[in-house]
PDB file of C-alpha atoms and ligand atoms in Angstrom:
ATOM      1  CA  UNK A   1     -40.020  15.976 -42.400  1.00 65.00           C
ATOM      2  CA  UNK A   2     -41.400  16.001 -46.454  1.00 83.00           C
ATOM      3  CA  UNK A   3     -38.943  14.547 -48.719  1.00 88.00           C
ATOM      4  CA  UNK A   4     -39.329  13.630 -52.330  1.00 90.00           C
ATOM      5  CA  UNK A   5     -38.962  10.022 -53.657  1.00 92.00           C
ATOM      6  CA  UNK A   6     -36.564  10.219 -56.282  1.00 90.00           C
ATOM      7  CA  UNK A   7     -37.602   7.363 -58.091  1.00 91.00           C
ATOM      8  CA  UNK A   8     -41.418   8.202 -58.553  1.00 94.00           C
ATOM      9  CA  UNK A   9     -41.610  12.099 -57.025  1.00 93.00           C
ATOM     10  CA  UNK A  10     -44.279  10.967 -54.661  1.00 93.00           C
ATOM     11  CA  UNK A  11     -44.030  12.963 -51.455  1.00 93.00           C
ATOM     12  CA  UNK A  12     -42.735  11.231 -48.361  1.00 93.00           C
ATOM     13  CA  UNK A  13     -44.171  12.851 -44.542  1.00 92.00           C
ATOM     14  CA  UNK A  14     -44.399  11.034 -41.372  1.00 89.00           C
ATOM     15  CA  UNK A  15     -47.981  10.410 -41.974  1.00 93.00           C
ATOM     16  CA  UNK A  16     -47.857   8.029 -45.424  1.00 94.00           C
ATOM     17  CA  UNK A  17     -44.469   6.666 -45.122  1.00 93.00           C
ATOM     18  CA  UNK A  18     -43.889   3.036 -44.875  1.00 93.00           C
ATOM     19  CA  UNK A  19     -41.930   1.379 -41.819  1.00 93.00           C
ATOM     20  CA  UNK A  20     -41.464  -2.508 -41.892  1.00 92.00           C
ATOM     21  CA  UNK A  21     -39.223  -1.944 -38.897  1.00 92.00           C
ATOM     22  CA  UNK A  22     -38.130   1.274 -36.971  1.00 89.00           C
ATOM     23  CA  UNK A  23     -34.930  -0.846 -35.570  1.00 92.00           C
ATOM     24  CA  UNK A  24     -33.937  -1.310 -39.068  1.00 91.00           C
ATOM     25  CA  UNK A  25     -32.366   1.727 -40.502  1.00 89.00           C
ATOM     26  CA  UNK A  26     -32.440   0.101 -44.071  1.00 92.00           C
ATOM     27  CA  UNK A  27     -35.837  -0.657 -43.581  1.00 93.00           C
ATOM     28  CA  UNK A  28     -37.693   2.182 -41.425  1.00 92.00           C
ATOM     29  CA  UNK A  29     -38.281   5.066 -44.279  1.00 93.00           C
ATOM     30  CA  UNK A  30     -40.660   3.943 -46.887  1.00 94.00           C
ATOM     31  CA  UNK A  31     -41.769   5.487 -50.021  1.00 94.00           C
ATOM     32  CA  UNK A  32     -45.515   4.349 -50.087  1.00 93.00           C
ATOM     33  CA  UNK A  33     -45.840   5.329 -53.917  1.00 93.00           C
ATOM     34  CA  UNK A  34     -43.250   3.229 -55.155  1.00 94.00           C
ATOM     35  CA  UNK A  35     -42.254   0.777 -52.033  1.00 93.00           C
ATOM     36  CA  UNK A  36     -38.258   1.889 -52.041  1.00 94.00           C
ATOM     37  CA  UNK A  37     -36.794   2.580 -49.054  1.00 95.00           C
ATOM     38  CA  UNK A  38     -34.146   4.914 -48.007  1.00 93.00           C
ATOM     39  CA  UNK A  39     -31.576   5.824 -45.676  1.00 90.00           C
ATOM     40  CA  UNK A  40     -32.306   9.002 -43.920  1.00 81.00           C
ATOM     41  CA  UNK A  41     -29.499  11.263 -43.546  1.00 73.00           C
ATOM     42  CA  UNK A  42     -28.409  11.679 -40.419  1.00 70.00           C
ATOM     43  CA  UNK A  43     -28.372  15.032 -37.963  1.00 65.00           C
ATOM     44  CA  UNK A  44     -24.839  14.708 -37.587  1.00 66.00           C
ATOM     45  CA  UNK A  45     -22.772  17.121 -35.558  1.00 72.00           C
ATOM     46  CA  UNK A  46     -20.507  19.792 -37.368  1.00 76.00           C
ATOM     47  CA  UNK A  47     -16.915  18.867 -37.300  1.00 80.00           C
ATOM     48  CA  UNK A  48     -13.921  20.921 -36.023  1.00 85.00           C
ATOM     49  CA  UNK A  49     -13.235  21.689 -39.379  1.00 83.00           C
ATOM     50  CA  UNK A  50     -16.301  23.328 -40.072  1.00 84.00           C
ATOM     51  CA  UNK A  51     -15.737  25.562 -37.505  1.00 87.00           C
ATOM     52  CA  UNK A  52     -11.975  26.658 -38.204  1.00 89.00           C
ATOM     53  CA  UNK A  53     -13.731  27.403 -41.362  1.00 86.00           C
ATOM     54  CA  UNK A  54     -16.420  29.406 -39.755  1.00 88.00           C
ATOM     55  CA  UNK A  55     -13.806  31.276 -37.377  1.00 91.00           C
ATOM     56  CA  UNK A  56     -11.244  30.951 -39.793  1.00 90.00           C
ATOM     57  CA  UNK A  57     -13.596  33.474 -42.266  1.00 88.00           C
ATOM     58  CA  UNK A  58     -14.759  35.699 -39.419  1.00 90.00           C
ATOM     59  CA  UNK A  59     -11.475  36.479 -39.092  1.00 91.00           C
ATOM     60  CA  UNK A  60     -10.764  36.871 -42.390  1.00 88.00           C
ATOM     61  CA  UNK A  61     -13.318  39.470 -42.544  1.00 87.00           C
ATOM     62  CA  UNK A  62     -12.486  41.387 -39.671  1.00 88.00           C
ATOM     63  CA  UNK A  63      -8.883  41.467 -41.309  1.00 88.00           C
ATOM     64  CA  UNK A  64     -10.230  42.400 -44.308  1.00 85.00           C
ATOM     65  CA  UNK A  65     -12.683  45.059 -42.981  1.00 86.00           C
ATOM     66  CA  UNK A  66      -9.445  46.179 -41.017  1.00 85.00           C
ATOM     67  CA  UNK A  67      -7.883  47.147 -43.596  1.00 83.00           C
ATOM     68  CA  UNK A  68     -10.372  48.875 -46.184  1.00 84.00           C
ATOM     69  CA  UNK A  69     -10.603  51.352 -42.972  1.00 80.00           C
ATOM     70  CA  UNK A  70      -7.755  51.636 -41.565  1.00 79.00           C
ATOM     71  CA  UNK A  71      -5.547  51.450 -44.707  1.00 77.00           C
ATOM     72  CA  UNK A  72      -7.993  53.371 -47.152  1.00 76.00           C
ATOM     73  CA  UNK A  73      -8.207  49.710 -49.831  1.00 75.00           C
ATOM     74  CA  UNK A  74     -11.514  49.775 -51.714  1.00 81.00           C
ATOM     75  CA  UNK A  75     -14.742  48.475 -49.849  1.00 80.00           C
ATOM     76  CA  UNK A  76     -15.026  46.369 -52.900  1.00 81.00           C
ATOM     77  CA  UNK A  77     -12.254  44.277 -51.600  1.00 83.00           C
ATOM     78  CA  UNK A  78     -14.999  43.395 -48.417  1.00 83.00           C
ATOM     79  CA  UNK A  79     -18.008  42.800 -50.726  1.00 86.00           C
ATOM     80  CA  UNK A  80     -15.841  41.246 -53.324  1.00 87.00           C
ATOM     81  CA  UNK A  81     -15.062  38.698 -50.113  1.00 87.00           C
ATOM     82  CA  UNK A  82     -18.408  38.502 -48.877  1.00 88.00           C
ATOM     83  CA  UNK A  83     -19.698  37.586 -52.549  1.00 91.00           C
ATOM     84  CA  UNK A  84     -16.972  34.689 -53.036  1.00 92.00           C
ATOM     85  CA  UNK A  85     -17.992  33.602 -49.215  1.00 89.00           C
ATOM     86  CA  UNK A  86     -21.885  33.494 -50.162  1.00 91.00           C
ATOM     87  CA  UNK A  87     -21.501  31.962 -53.357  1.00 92.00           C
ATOM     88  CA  UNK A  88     -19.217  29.420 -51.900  1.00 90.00           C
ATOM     89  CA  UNK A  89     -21.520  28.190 -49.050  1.00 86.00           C
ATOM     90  CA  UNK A  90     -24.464  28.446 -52.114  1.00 87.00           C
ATOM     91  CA  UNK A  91     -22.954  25.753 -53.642  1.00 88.00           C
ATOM     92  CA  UNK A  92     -22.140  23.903 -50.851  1.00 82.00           C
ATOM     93  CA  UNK A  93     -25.569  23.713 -49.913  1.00 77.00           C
ATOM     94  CA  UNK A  94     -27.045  22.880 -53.286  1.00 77.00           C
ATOM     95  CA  UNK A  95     -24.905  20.023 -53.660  1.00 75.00           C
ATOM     96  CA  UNK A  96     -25.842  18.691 -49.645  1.00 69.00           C
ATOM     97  CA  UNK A  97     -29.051  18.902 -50.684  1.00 58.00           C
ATOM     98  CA  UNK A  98     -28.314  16.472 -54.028  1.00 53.00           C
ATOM     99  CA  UNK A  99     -27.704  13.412 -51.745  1.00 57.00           C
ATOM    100  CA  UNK A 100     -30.328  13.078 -48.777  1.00 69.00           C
ATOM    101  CA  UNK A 101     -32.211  10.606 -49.221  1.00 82.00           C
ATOM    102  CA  UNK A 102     -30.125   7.413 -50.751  1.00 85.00           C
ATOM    103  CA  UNK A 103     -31.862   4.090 -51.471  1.00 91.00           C
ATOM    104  CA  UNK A 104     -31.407   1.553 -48.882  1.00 92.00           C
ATOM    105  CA  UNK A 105     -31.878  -1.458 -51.297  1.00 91.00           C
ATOM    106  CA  UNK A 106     -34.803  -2.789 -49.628  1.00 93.00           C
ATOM    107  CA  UNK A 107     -38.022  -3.532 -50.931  1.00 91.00           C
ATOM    108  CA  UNK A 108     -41.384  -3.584 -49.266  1.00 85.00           C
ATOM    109  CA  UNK A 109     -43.800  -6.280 -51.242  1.00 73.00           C
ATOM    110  CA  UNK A 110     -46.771  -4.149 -49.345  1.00 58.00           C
ATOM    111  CA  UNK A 111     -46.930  -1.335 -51.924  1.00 49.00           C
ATOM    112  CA  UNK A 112     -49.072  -2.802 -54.465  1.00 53.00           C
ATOM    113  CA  UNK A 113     -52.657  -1.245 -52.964  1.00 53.00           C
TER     114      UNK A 113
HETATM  115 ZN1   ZN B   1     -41.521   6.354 -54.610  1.00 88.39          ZN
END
């Protein structure tokens, strides 16, 4: 996994980065540009709520799909949906992707080569 140091831009992969010690989370992901470390994010599972929101909006869109055929209601009323939905989960994702990597406050004196 490539990530970008956000303090000098140099780019992180499993072959350059620095690890003083993998037990350490605060100290196991090393920018080698710069020396900072960071906290990785972690590969969390999804939590209930994020999937009453998943089921609760395929429902939604089966109700709403229900009724712009069954009761005649613009299609514009689905797409409308589907474009609030999309834009929604757009934003969602931009700001997720804001905070990955967050400095772990550690140092590594070994970065001066
Ligand atoms: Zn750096």
């Amino acid at each position: 996994m490539a990530n970008k140091c956000p303090n000098c831009n140099f780019k992180i992969t499993s072959r350059n980065q620095l690890c003083d010690d993998y037990r350490d989370p605060n100290k196991a992901y090393g920018c080698p540009g710069c020396g900072t470390f960071y906290i990785l994010p972690k590969n969390q599972p999804k939590p209930w709520y994020y999937w009453v929101l998943v089921l609760g909006n395929a429902l939604m869109i089966g109700v709403i799909w229900n009724i712009v055929q069954v009761k005649g209601a613009t299609v514009w009323l689905f797409w409308g949906y589907m474009t609030a939905l999309a834009l929604v989960l757009l934003v969602k994702k931009l700001l997720a992707t804001k905070k990955e990597l967050q400095d772990s406050g550690y140092r590594s004196a070994a970065a001066n080569d």
